Short mmCIF file of C-alpha atoms in Angstrom, two decimals:
data_model
loop_
_atom_site.label_atom_id
_atom_site.label_comp_id
_atom_site.label_asym_id
_atom_site.label_seq_id
_atom_site.Cartn_x
_atom_site.Cartn_y
_atom_site.Cartn_z
CA UNK A 23 -43.77 29.14 -39.33
CA UNK A 24 -40.36 30.92 -39.76
CA UNK A 25 -39.64 30.30 -36.07
CA UNK A 26 -40.40 26.61 -36.54
CA UNK A 27 -38.05 26.46 -39.50
CA UNK A 28 -35.28 28.18 -37.52
CA UNK A 29 -35.76 25.68 -34.72
CA UNK A 30 -35.34 22.83 -37.21
CA UNK A 31 -32.27 24.40 -38.83
CA UNK A 32 -29.88 23.47 -36.01
CA UNK A 33 -30.72 19.73 -35.92
CA UNK A 34 -30.63 19.57 -39.71
CA UNK A 35 -27.19 21.16 -39.86
CA UNK A 36 -25.95 18.80 -37.14
CA UNK A 37 -27.38 15.78 -38.95
CA UNK A 38 -25.81 16.80 -42.25
CA UNK A 39 -22.49 17.50 -40.54
CA UNK A 40 -22.50 14.01 -38.99
CA UNK A 41 -23.40 12.40 -42.32
CA UNK A 42 -20.71 14.34 -44.18
CA UNK A 43 -18.12 13.39 -41.55
CA UNK A 44 -19.14 9.73 -41.79
CA UNK A 45 -18.95 9.88 -45.60
CA UNK A 46 -15.44 11.33 -45.46
CA UNK A 47 -14.31 8.65 -43.01
CA UNK A 48 -15.88 5.89 -45.11
CA UNK A 49 -14.46 7.11 -48.43
CA UNK A 50 -11.02 8.11 -47.16
CA UNK A 51 -9.39 4.62 -47.24
CA UNK A 52 -10.60 3.89 -50.77
CA UNK A 53 -9.58 7.32 -52.00
CA UNK A 54 -6.18 6.97 -50.36
CA UNK A 55 -5.64 3.60 -52.06
CA UNK A 56 -6.64 5.01 -55.46
CA UNK A 57 -4.38 8.05 -55.13
CA UNK A 58 -1.35 6.08 -53.98
CA UNK A 59 -1.83 3.56 -56.77
CA UNK A 60 -0.85 6.36 -59.16
CA UNK A 61 2.40 7.17 -57.34
CA UNK A 62 5.91 5.80 -57.43
CA UNK A 63 7.03 3.48 -54.67
CA UNK A 64 9.16 6.22 -53.11
CA UNK A 65 6.25 8.67 -53.08
CA UNK A 66 3.89 6.13 -51.50
CA UNK A 67 6.03 6.04 -48.36
CA UNK A 68 7.37 9.61 -48.46
CA UNK A 69 4.07 11.41 -49.20
CA UNK A 70 1.19 8.98 -48.56
CA UNK A 71 -1.41 11.73 -48.05
CA UNK A 72 -0.29 14.00 -50.90
CA UNK A 73 -2.01 14.18 -54.27
CA UNK A 74 -0.13 12.74 -57.24
CA UNK A 75 1.84 15.36 -59.20
CA UNK A 76 4.17 15.16 -62.21
CA UNK A 77 7.09 14.34 -59.98
CA UNK A 78 5.41 11.37 -58.29
CA UNK A 79 2.96 9.98 -60.87
CA UNK A 80 3.80 6.42 -61.87
CA UNK A 81 1.44 3.82 -63.36
CA UNK A 82 3.86 0.92 -63.00
CA UNK A 83 1.39 -0.74 -60.63
CA UNK A 84 -1.34 -0.89 -63.27
CA UNK A 85 1.02 -2.06 -66.00
CA UNK A 86 2.26 -4.80 -63.68
CA UNK A 87 -1.26 -5.93 -62.82
CA UNK A 88 -2.47 -5.86 -66.41
CA UNK A 89 0.66 -7.65 -67.59
CA UNK A 90 -0.02 -10.39 -65.07
CA UNK A 91 -1.98 -12.73 -67.30
CA UNK A 92 -3.68 -14.50 -64.41
CA UNK A 93 -5.17 -11.34 -62.95
CA UNK A 94 -7.81 -11.14 -65.69
CA UNK A 95 -8.80 -14.72 -64.82
CA UNK A 96 -9.02 -13.78 -61.14
CA UNK A 97 -11.33 -10.92 -62.06
CA UNK A 98 -13.53 -13.21 -64.15
CA UNK A 99 -13.69 -15.73 -61.30
CA UNK A 100 -14.84 -13.00 -58.93
CA UNK A 101 -17.51 -11.91 -61.40
CA UNK A 102 -18.79 -15.47 -61.85
CA UNK A 103 -18.89 -16.13 -58.11
CA UNK A 104 -20.47 -12.79 -57.24
CA UNK A 105 -23.10 -12.77 -59.98
CA UNK A 106 -24.00 -16.41 -59.40
CA UNK A 107 -24.27 -15.88 -55.65
CA UNK A 108 -26.34 -12.69 -55.91
CA UNK A 109 -28.73 -14.27 -58.41
CA UNK A 110 -29.13 -17.31 -56.16
CA UNK A 111 -29.70 -15.17 -53.07
CA UNK A 112 -32.29 -13.01 -54.82
CA UNK A 113 -34.14 -15.96 -56.36
CA UNK A 114 -34.26 -18.30 -53.38
CA UNK A 115 -34.56 -15.46 -50.88
CA UNK A 116 -37.51 -13.94 -52.73
CA UNK A 117 -39.24 -17.32 -53.04
CA UNK A 118 -38.80 -18.06 -49.34
CA UNK A 119 -39.92 -14.54 -48.39
CA UNK A 120 -43.02 -14.91 -50.59
CA UNK A 121 -43.91 -18.18 -48.90
CA UNK A 122 -43.46 -16.74 -45.40
CA UNK A 123 -45.39 -13.56 -46.13
CA UNK A 124 -48.18 -15.04 -48.26
CA UNK A 125 -49.05 -18.36 -46.65
CA UNK A 126 -50.10 -18.88 -43.07
CA UNK A 127 -49.05 -22.16 -41.48
CA UNK A 128 -48.38 -23.34 -37.95
CA UNK A 129 -44.61 -22.74 -37.87
CA UNK A 130 -44.63 -19.58 -39.97
CA UNK A 131 -43.32 -17.22 -37.29
CA UNK A 132 -40.88 -19.77 -35.87
CA UNK A 133 -39.47 -20.46 -39.32
CA UNK A 134 -38.95 -16.75 -39.93
CA UNK A 135 -37.16 -16.36 -36.61
CA UNK A 136 -35.00 -19.40 -37.31
CA UNK A 137 -33.93 -18.00 -40.67
CA UNK A 138 -33.22 -14.62 -39.08
CA UNK A 139 -30.69 -16.23 -36.74
CA UNK A 140 -28.32 -16.37 -39.69
CA UNK A 141 -28.05 -12.58 -39.56
CA UNK A 142 -26.66 -12.71 -36.01
CA UNK A 143 -24.48 -15.84 -36.32
CA UNK A 144 -21.44 -15.42 -38.64
CA UNK A 145 -21.13 -18.22 -41.16
CA UNK A 146 -17.37 -18.33 -40.59
CA UNK A 147 -18.01 -20.07 -37.29
CA UNK A 148 -18.88 -23.16 -39.30
CA UNK A 149 -15.79 -23.02 -41.52
CA UNK A 150 -14.49 -26.42 -40.41
CA UNK A 151 -17.82 -28.12 -41.02
CA UNK A 152 -18.22 -26.37 -44.38
CA UNK A 153 -14.75 -27.47 -45.45
CA UNK A 154 -15.46 -31.08 -44.44
CA UNK A 155 -18.73 -30.99 -46.40
CA UNK A 156 -17.04 -29.60 -49.51
CA UNK A 157 -14.35 -32.28 -49.29
CA UNK A 158 -17.00 -35.00 -49.14
CA UNK A 159 -18.83 -33.47 -52.11
CA UNK A 160 -15.55 -33.10 -54.02
CA UNK A 161 -16.18 -29.37 -54.48
CA UNK A 162 -12.91 -28.03 -53.08
CA UNK A 163 -11.12 -25.73 -55.56
CA UNK A 164 -14.31 -25.11 -57.51
CA UNK A 165 -16.24 -21.87 -57.94
CA UNK A 166 -19.46 -23.75 -57.16
CA UNK A 167 -18.27 -24.26 -53.57
CA UNK A 168 -17.95 -20.50 -53.12
CA UNK A 169 -21.32 -19.83 -54.75
CA UNK A 170 -23.11 -22.30 -52.46
CA UNK A 171 -21.49 -20.86 -49.33
CA UNK A 172 -22.26 -17.28 -50.31
CA UNK A 173 -25.88 -18.12 -51.10
CA UNK A 174 -26.23 -19.65 -47.64
CA UNK A 175 -24.54 -16.58 -46.17
CA UNK A 176 -26.82 -14.08 -47.90
CA UNK A 177 -30.18 -15.82 -47.58
CA UNK A 178 -31.05 -14.83 -43.97
CA UNK A 179 -30.76 -11.09 -44.61
CA UNK A 180 -32.46 -11.39 -47.99
CA UNK A 181 -35.43 -13.27 -46.54
CA UNK A 182 -35.74 -10.83 -43.64
CA UNK A 183 -35.78 -7.73 -45.89
CA UNK A 184 -37.91 -9.15 -48.69
CA UNK A 185 -40.52 -10.71 -46.43
CA UNK A 186 -41.11 -7.35 -44.73
CA UNK A 187 -41.65 -5.71 -48.10
CA UNK A 188 -43.90 -8.43 -49.41
CA UNK A 189 -46.16 -8.16 -46.37
CA UNK A 190 -46.94 -4.58 -47.41
CA UNK A 191 -48.18 -5.59 -50.88
CA UNK A 192 -51.90 -5.50 -51.51
CA UNK A 193 -53.64 -8.87 -51.34
CA UNK A 194 -56.26 -7.62 -53.82
CA UNK A 195 -53.75 -7.65 -56.67
CA UNK A 196 -52.67 -11.21 -55.99
CA UNK A 197 -56.22 -12.42 -55.44
CA UNK A 198 -57.26 -10.80 -58.71
CA UNK A 199 -54.52 -12.75 -60.45
CA UNK A 200 -55.74 -15.98 -58.88
CA UNK A 201 -59.29 -15.22 -60.01
CA UNK A 202 -57.96 -14.75 -63.54
CA UNK A 203 -56.42 -18.21 -63.36
CA UNK A 204 -52.78 -17.29 -62.73
CA UNK A 205 -50.67 -19.85 -60.93
CA UNK A 206 -48.58 -19.07 -57.86
CA UNK A 207 -45.33 -19.00 -59.84
CA UNK A 208 -46.83 -16.59 -62.37
CA UNK A 209 -48.10 -14.34 -59.58
CA UNK A 210 -44.69 -14.43 -57.96
CA UNK A 211 -42.66 -13.63 -61.06
CA UNK A 212 -45.06 -11.28 -62.88
CA UNK A 213 -46.84 -9.47 -60.05
CA UNK A 214 -44.77 -9.64 -56.87
CA UNK A 215 -41.16 -9.32 -58.05
CA UNK A 216 -41.70 -6.10 -60.07
CA UNK A 217 -43.23 -4.48 -56.99
CA UNK A 218 -40.28 -5.29 -54.71
CA UNK A 219 -37.51 -4.07 -57.02
CA UNK A 220 -36.23 -1.51 -54.47
CA UNK A 221 -35.89 -4.29 -51.90
CA UNK A 222 -34.18 -6.53 -54.44
CA UNK A 223 -31.68 -3.77 -55.22
CA UNK A 224 -31.00 -3.29 -51.51
CA UNK A 225 -30.41 -7.00 -51.02
CA UNK A 226 -28.21 -7.15 -54.13
CA UNK A 227 -25.90 -4.39 -52.87
CA UNK A 228 -25.70 -5.72 -49.32
CA UNK A 229 -24.99 -9.20 -50.69
CA UNK A 230 -22.53 -8.29 -53.42
CA UNK A 231 -20.09 -6.16 -51.42
CA UNK A 232 -19.05 -8.76 -48.78
CA UNK A 233 -18.85 -11.48 -51.43
CA UNK A 234 -16.63 -9.43 -53.74
CA UNK A 235 -14.34 -8.36 -50.89
CA UNK A 236 -14.18 -11.73 -49.15
CA UNK A 237 -10.78 -13.35 -48.69
CA UNK A 238 -11.64 -15.99 -46.08
CA UNK A 239 -13.59 -18.57 -48.07
CA UNK A 240 -11.59 -18.23 -51.33
CA UNK A 241 -8.45 -18.87 -49.32
CA UNK A 242 -9.92 -21.97 -47.66
CA UNK A 243 -12.22 -23.45 -50.28
CA UNK A 244 -10.70 -22.37 -53.60
CA UNK A 245 -6.99 -21.52 -53.27
CA UNK A 246 -6.01 -23.16 -56.57
CA UNK A 247 -4.59 -20.93 -59.28
CA UNK A 248 -7.51 -21.53 -61.64
CA UNK A 249 -10.14 -20.63 -59.01
CA UNK A 250 -8.55 -17.63 -57.28
CA UNK A 251 -10.70 -14.53 -56.90
CA UNK A 252 -9.44 -10.99 -57.34
CA UNK A 253 -8.92 -10.42 -53.60
CA UNK A 254 -6.97 -13.65 -53.26
CA UNK A 255 -5.13 -13.00 -56.50
CA UNK A 256 -3.88 -9.67 -55.18
CA UNK A 257 -1.88 -11.64 -52.63
CA UNK A 258 0.52 -12.76 -55.38
CA UNK A 259 2.10 -9.31 -55.22
CA UNK A 260 2.76 -9.67 -51.49
CA UNK A 261 5.95 -11.60 -50.78
CA UNK A 262 7.56 -12.80 -47.58
CA UNK A 263 10.41 -10.33 -47.88
CA UNK A 264 9.46 -7.93 -50.70
CA UNK A 265 6.00 -6.52 -51.50
CA UNK A 266 5.12 -4.78 -54.75
CA UNK A 267 3.00 -2.06 -53.20
CA UNK A 268 2.33 -0.35 -56.52
CA UNK A 269 0.76 -3.53 -57.87
CA UNK A 270 -1.13 -4.25 -54.65
CA UNK A 271 -2.69 -0.79 -54.57
CA UNK A 272 -3.49 -0.93 -58.28
CA UNK A 273 -5.14 -4.35 -57.89
CA UNK A 274 -7.22 -3.11 -54.96
CA UNK A 275 -8.25 0.00 -56.90
CA UNK A 276 -9.41 -2.11 -59.83
CA UNK A 277 -11.30 -4.34 -57.40
CA UNK A 278 -13.22 -1.33 -56.07
CA UNK A 279 -14.57 -0.40 -59.53
CA UNK A 280 -17.35 -3.05 -59.76
CA UNK A 281 -18.69 -2.04 -56.34
CA UNK A 282 -18.88 1.60 -57.41
CA UNK A 283 -20.56 0.69 -60.70
CA UNK A 284 -23.15 -1.43 -58.88
CA UNK A 285 -23.90 1.38 -56.45
CA UNK A 286 -24.30 3.93 -59.25
CA UNK A 287 -26.67 1.60 -61.09
CA UNK A 288 -28.83 0.76 -58.09
CA UNK A 289 -28.37 3.80 -55.86
CA UNK A 290 -31.90 5.13 -56.45
CA UNK A 291 -33.55 1.77 -55.73
CA UNK A 292 -31.17 1.19 -52.82
CA UNK A 293 -32.18 4.44 -51.13
CA UNK A 294 -35.87 3.76 -51.82
CA UNK A 295 -35.54 0.29 -50.33
CA UNK A 296 -33.80 1.51 -47.19
CA UNK A 297 -36.17 4.42 -46.60
CA UNK A 298 -39.25 2.27 -47.27
CA UNK A 299 -38.05 -0.24 -44.70
CA UNK A 300 -37.34 2.57 -42.24
CA UNK A 301 -40.79 4.10 -42.69
CA UNK A 302 -42.41 0.74 -42.21
#
């Protein structure tokens, strides 16, 4: 037994070393942005990799961002778009996944494969068509346009993940509910959804991050001042000839906070969802 453990020690150390190296690489850009947001403009360019110290600390970037009255509105717009999109993806994705996993019909498999194509085909390919559709619907420069696009963007992955989880649920529990007279909607909301919470958390995180960080669709569909998101609003500090780097870095640092909060809230369910899918 000790020999077996020693033989496993090398691969485990190598795996942990790779994971730690990947974590450092992944966190380094965000950490660098946060550290430089606390420096003076001179220190940002003179010592970009150094930690802030009394001689370089300067919070002018944060005071500039917070003094910019519109930035709070940009932040609220991002929250509305992100929360609305995530809720829509989870609701419609879970309902579609329940239908595909629970009911057997002739085109069941083909429908699942068709929906999975959205994972491989970027939605940005259809930007021109989406813009024409939004113009016809008079939804340009509205937050609803962004919500609809992001729901369409997140549904394929949500359906793929949730349907795999729902197929693992026991049919006895659902059949018992039907025997007791529960309707399909009641079974879905009261029996199925609580059992797939780890998968819902996984979908929520994977859906929220690209929506919050997206610049493409806000720039094309909602560039008006009243509908700007936080990523698009950060562009106001970037000029053609002069860029307020303190404000840009501060705005980006503030934009990272909601993502970190979401991960801390759902990290346990996220890991359970990923590992359950891997084991399956």
